[in-house]
mmCIF file of C-alpha atoms in Angstrom:
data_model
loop_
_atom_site.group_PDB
_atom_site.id
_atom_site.type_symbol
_atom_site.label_atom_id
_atom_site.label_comp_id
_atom_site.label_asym_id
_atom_site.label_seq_id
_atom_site.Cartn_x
_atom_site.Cartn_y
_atom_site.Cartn_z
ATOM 1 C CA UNK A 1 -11.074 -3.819 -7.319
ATOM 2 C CA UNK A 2 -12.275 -1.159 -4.471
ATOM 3 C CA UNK A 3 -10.689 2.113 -4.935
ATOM 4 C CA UNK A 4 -11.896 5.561 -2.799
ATOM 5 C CA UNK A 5 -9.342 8.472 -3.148
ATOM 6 C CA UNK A 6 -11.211 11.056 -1.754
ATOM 7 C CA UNK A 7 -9.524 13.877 -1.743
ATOM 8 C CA UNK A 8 -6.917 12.779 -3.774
ATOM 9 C CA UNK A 9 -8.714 12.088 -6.854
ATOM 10 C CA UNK A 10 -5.524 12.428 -9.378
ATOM 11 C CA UNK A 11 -4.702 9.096 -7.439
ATOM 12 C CA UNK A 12 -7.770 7.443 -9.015
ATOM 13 C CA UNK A 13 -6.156 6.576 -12.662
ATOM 14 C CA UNK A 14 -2.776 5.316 -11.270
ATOM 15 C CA UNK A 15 -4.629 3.137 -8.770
ATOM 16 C CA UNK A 16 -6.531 1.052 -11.914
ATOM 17 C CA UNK A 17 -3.293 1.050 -13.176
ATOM 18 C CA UNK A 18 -1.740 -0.300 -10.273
ATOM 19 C CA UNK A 19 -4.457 -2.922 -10.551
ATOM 20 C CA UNK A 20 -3.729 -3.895 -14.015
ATOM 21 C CA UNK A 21 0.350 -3.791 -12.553
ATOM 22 C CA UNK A 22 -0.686 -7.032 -10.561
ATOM 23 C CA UNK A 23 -2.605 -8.992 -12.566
ATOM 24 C CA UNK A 24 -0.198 -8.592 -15.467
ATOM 25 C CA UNK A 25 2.396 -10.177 -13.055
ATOM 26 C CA UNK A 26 -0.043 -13.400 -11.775
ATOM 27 C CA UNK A 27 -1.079 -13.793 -15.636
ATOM 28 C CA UNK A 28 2.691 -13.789 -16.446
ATOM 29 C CA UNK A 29 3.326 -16.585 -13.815
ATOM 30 C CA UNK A 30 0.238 -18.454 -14.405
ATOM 31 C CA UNK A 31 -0.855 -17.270 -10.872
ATOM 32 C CA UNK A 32 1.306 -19.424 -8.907
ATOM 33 C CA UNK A 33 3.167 -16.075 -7.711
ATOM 34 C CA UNK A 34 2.462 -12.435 -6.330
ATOM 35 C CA UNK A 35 3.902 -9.083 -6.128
ATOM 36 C CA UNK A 36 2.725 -8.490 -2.991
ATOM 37 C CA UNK A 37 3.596 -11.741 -0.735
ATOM 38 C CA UNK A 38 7.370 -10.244 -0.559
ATOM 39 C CA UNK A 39 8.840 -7.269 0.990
ATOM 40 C CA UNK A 40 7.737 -3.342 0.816
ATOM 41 C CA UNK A 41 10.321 -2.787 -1.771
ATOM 42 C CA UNK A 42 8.934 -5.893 -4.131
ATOM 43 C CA UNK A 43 5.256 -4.335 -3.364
ATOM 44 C CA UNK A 44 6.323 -0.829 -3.661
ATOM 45 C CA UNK A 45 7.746 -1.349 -6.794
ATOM 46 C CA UNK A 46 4.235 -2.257 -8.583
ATOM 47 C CA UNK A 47 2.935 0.885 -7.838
ATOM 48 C CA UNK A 48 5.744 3.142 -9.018
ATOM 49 C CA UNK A 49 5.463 1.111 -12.585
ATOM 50 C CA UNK A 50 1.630 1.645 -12.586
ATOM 51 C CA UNK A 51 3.087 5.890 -12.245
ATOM 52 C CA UNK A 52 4.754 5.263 -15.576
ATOM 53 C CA UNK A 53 2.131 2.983 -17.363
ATOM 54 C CA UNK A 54 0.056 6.052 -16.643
ATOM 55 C CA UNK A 55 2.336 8.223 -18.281
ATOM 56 C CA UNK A 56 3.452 9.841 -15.638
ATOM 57 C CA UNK A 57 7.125 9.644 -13.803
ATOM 58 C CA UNK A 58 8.126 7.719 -10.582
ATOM 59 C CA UNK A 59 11.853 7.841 -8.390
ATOM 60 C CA UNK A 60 12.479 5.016 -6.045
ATOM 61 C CA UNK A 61 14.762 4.990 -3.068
ATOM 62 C CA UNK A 62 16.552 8.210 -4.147
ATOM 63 C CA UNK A 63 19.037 9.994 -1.461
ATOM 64 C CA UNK A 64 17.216 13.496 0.171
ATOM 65 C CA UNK A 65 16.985 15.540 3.612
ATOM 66 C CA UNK A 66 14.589 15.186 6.077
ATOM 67 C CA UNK A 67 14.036 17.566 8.898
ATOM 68 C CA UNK A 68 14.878 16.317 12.551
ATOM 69 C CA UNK A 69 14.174 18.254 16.378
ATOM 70 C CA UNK A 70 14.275 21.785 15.950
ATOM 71 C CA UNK A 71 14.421 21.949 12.188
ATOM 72 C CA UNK A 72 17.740 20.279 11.422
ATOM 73 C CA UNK A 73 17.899 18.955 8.067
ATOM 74 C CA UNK A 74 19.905 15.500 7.991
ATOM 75 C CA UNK A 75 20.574 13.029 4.650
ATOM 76 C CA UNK A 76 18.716 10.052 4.178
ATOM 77 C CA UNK A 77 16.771 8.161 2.155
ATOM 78 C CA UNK A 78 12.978 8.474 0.105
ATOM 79 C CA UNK A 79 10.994 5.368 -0.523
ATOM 80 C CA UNK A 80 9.607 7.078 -3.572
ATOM 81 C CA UNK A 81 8.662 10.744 -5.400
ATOM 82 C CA UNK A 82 6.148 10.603 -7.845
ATOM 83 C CA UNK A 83 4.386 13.003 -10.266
ATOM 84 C CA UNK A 84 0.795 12.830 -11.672
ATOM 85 C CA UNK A 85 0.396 15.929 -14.300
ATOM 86 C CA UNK A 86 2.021 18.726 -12.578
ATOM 87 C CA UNK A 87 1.470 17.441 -9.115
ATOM 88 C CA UNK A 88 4.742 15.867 -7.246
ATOM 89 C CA UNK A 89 3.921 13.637 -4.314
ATOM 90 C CA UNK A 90 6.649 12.612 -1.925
ATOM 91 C CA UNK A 91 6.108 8.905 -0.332
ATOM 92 C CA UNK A 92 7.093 7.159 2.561
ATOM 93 C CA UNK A 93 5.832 3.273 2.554
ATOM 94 C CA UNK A 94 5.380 0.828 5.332
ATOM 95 C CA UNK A 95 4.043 -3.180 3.743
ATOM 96 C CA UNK A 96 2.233 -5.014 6.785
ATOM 97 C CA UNK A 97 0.797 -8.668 7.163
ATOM 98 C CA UNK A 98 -2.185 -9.489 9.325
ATOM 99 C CA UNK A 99 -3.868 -13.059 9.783
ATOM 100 C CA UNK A 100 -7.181 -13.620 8.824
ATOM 101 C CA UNK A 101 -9.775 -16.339 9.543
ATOM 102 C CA UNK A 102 -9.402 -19.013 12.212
ATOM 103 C CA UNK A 103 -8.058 -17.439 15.109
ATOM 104 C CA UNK A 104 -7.422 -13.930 13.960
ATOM 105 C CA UNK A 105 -8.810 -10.945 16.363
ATOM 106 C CA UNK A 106 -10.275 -8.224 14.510
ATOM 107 C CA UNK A 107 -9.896 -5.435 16.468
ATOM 108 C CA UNK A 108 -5.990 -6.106 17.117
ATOM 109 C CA UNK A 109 -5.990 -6.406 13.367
ATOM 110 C CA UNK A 110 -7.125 -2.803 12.862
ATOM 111 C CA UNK A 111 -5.013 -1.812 15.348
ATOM 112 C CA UNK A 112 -1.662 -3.029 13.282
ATOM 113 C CA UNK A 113 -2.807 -1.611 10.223
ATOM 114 C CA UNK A 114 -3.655 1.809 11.868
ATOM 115 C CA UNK A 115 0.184 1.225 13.833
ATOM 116 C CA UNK A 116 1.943 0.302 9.935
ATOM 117 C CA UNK A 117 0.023 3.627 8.463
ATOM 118 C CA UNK A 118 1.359 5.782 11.311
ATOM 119 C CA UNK A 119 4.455 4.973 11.168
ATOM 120 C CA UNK A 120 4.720 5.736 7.122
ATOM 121 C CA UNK A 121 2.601 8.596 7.605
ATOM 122 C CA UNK A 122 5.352 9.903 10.334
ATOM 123 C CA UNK A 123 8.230 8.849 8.724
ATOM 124 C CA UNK A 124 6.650 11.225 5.313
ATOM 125 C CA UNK A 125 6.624 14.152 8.060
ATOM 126 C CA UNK A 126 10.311 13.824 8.428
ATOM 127 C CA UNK A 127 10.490 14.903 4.407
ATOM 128 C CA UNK A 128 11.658 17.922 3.406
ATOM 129 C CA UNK A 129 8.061 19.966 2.818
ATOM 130 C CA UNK A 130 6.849 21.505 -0.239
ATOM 131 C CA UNK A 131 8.531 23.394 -3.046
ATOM 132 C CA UNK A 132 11.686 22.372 -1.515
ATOM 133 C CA UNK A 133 13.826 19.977 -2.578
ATOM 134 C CA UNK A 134 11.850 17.358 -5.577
ATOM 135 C CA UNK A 135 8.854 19.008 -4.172
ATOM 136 C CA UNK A 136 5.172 17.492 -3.752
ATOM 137 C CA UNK A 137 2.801 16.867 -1.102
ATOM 138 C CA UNK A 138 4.002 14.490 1.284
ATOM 139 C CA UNK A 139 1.755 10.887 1.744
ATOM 140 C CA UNK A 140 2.497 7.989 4.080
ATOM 141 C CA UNK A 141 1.494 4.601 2.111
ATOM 142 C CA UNK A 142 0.907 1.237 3.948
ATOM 143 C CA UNK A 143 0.816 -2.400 2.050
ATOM 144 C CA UNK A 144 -1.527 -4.397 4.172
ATOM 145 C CA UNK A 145 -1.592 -7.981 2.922
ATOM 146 C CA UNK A 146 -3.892 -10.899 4.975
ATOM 147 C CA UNK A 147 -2.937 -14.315 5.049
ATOM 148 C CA UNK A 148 -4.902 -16.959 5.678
ATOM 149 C CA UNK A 149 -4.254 -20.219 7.035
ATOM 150 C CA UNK A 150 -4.063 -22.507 4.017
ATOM 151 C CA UNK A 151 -6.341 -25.208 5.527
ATOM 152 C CA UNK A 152 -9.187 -22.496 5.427
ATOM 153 C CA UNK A 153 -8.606 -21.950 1.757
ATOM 154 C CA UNK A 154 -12.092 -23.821 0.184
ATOM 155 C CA UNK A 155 -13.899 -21.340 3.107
ATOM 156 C CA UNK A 156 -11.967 -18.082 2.131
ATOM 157 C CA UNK A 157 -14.691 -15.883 1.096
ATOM 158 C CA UNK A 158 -16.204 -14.825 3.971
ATOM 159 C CA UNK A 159 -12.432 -14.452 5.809
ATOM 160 C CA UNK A 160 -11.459 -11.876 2.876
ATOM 161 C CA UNK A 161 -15.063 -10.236 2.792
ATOM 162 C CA UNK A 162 -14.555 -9.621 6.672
ATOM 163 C CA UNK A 163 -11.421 -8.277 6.546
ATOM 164 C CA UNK A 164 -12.392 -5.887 3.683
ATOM 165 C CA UNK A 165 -15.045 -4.725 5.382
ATOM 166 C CA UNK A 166 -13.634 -4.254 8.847
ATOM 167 C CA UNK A 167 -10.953 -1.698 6.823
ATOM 168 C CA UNK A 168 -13.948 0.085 4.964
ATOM 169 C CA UNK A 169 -15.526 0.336 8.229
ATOM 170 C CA UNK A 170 -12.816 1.513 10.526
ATOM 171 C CA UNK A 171 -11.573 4.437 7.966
ATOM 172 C CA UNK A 172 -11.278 7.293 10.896
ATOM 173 C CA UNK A 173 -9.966 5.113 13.493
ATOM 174 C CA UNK A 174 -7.297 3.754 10.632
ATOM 175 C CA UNK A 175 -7.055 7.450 9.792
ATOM 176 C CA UNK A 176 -6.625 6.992 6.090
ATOM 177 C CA UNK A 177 -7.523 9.077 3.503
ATOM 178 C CA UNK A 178 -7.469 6.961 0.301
ATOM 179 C CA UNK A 179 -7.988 3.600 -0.470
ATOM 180 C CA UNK A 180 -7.128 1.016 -2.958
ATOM 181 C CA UNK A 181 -8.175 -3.041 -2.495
ATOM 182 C CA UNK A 182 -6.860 -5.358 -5.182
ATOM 183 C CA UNK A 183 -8.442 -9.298 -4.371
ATOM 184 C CA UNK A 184 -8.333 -10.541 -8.029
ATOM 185 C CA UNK A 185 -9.947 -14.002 -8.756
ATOM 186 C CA UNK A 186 -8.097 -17.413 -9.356
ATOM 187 C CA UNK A 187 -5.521 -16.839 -6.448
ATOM 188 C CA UNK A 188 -6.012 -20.333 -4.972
ATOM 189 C CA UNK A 189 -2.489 -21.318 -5.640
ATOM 190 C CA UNK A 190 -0.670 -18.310 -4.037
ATOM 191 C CA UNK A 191 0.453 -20.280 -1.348
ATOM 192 C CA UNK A 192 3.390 -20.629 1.116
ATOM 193 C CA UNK A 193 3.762 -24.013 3.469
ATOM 194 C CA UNK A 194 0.909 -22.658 5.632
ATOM 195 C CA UNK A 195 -0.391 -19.605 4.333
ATOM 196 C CA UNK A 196 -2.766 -18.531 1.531
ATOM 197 C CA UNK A 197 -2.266 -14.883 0.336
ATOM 198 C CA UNK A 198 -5.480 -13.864 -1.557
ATOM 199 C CA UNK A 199 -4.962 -10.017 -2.226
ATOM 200 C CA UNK A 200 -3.047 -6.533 -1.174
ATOM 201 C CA UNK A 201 -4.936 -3.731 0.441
ATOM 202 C CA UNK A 202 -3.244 0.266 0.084
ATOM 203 C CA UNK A 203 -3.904 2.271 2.397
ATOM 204 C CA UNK A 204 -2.819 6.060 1.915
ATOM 205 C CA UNK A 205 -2.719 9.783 4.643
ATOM 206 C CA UNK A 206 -1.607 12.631 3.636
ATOM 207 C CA UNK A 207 0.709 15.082 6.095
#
């Protein structure tokens, strides 16, 4: 576990949790399944329970307003409000997958994580600002998970070490401002047909 919320440091406890959230889940399944091999909603979901195992309170996909061109305020929908103490953060969240090892590029890797954290991170403009509405500061969240080819599996370690450090290293050209990175051991069997997915990376900006 890697975690660096810098200036968010109320994220800090929910983050462990949100650590302990995922290996509950592979324990539970004997690690032969993950949260975060399916969609953003499946990953999302993790986190907003590690909210309430802190004993704090979490809303998914709950109807508000956003504001369009020139102000307008139009209905939609927020991937998730949640509250640590008194402080209310309102999320938008984005889950990306990147190939690592054999052929991958890094430099066109970092470029679709920075793309998935941009778009979240505009998408949490849109939200009504704050004191208005549920309230909070507003944060754009990204899921990035790497796969690697499953023939590379007995080799992973240097893969995975590369790709964490090419994020670590690439924080202002990412452009995030906290950081979670959840690569727990004993995930040799969280496979698809081709594909070995060895651990979620979060990447959080704040508007």
């Amino acid at each position: 576990l890697f975690i660096d919320t810098w200036k968010i440091k109320c994220l800090n406890s929910v983050l462990i949790e949100w650590n302990e959230v995922l290996l509950t889940y592979l324990k539970k399944t004997q690690y032969s399944d993950c949260q975060w091999e399916y969609n953003e909603r499946a990953i999302l979901s993790s986190f907003a329970a590690a909210v309430w195992l802190n004993d704090d309170i979490a809303l998914e996909e709950y109807s508000s307003e956003r504001k369009g061109k020139h102000g307008r305020k139009y209905s939609g929908r927020c991937d998730l409000y949640f509250e640590i103490g008194k402080q209310g953060f309102v999320c938008e969240a984005k889950k990306i997958t990147c190939g690592i090892g054999g052929k991958s590029n890094p430099n066109k890797t970092i470029d679709l994580v920075k793309s998935g954290l941009k778009e979240a991170y505009n998408e949490a403009k849109k939200k009504i600002p704050k004191d208005d509405e549920y309230g909070g500061r507003r944060l754009g969240m990204c899921f990035v998970v790497p796969r690697l080819p499953k023939a590379e599996i007995e080799n992973k370690d240097k893969p995975i070490t590369d790709f964490q450090e090419n994020i670590k290293n690439n924080k202002e050209k990412i452009g995030y401002s906290s950081i979670a990175m959840v690569f727990p051991e004993g995930t040799e069997d969280l496979n698809t047909e081709r594909y070995h997915y060895p651990g979620v990376v979060l990447l959080i900006k704040e508007v």
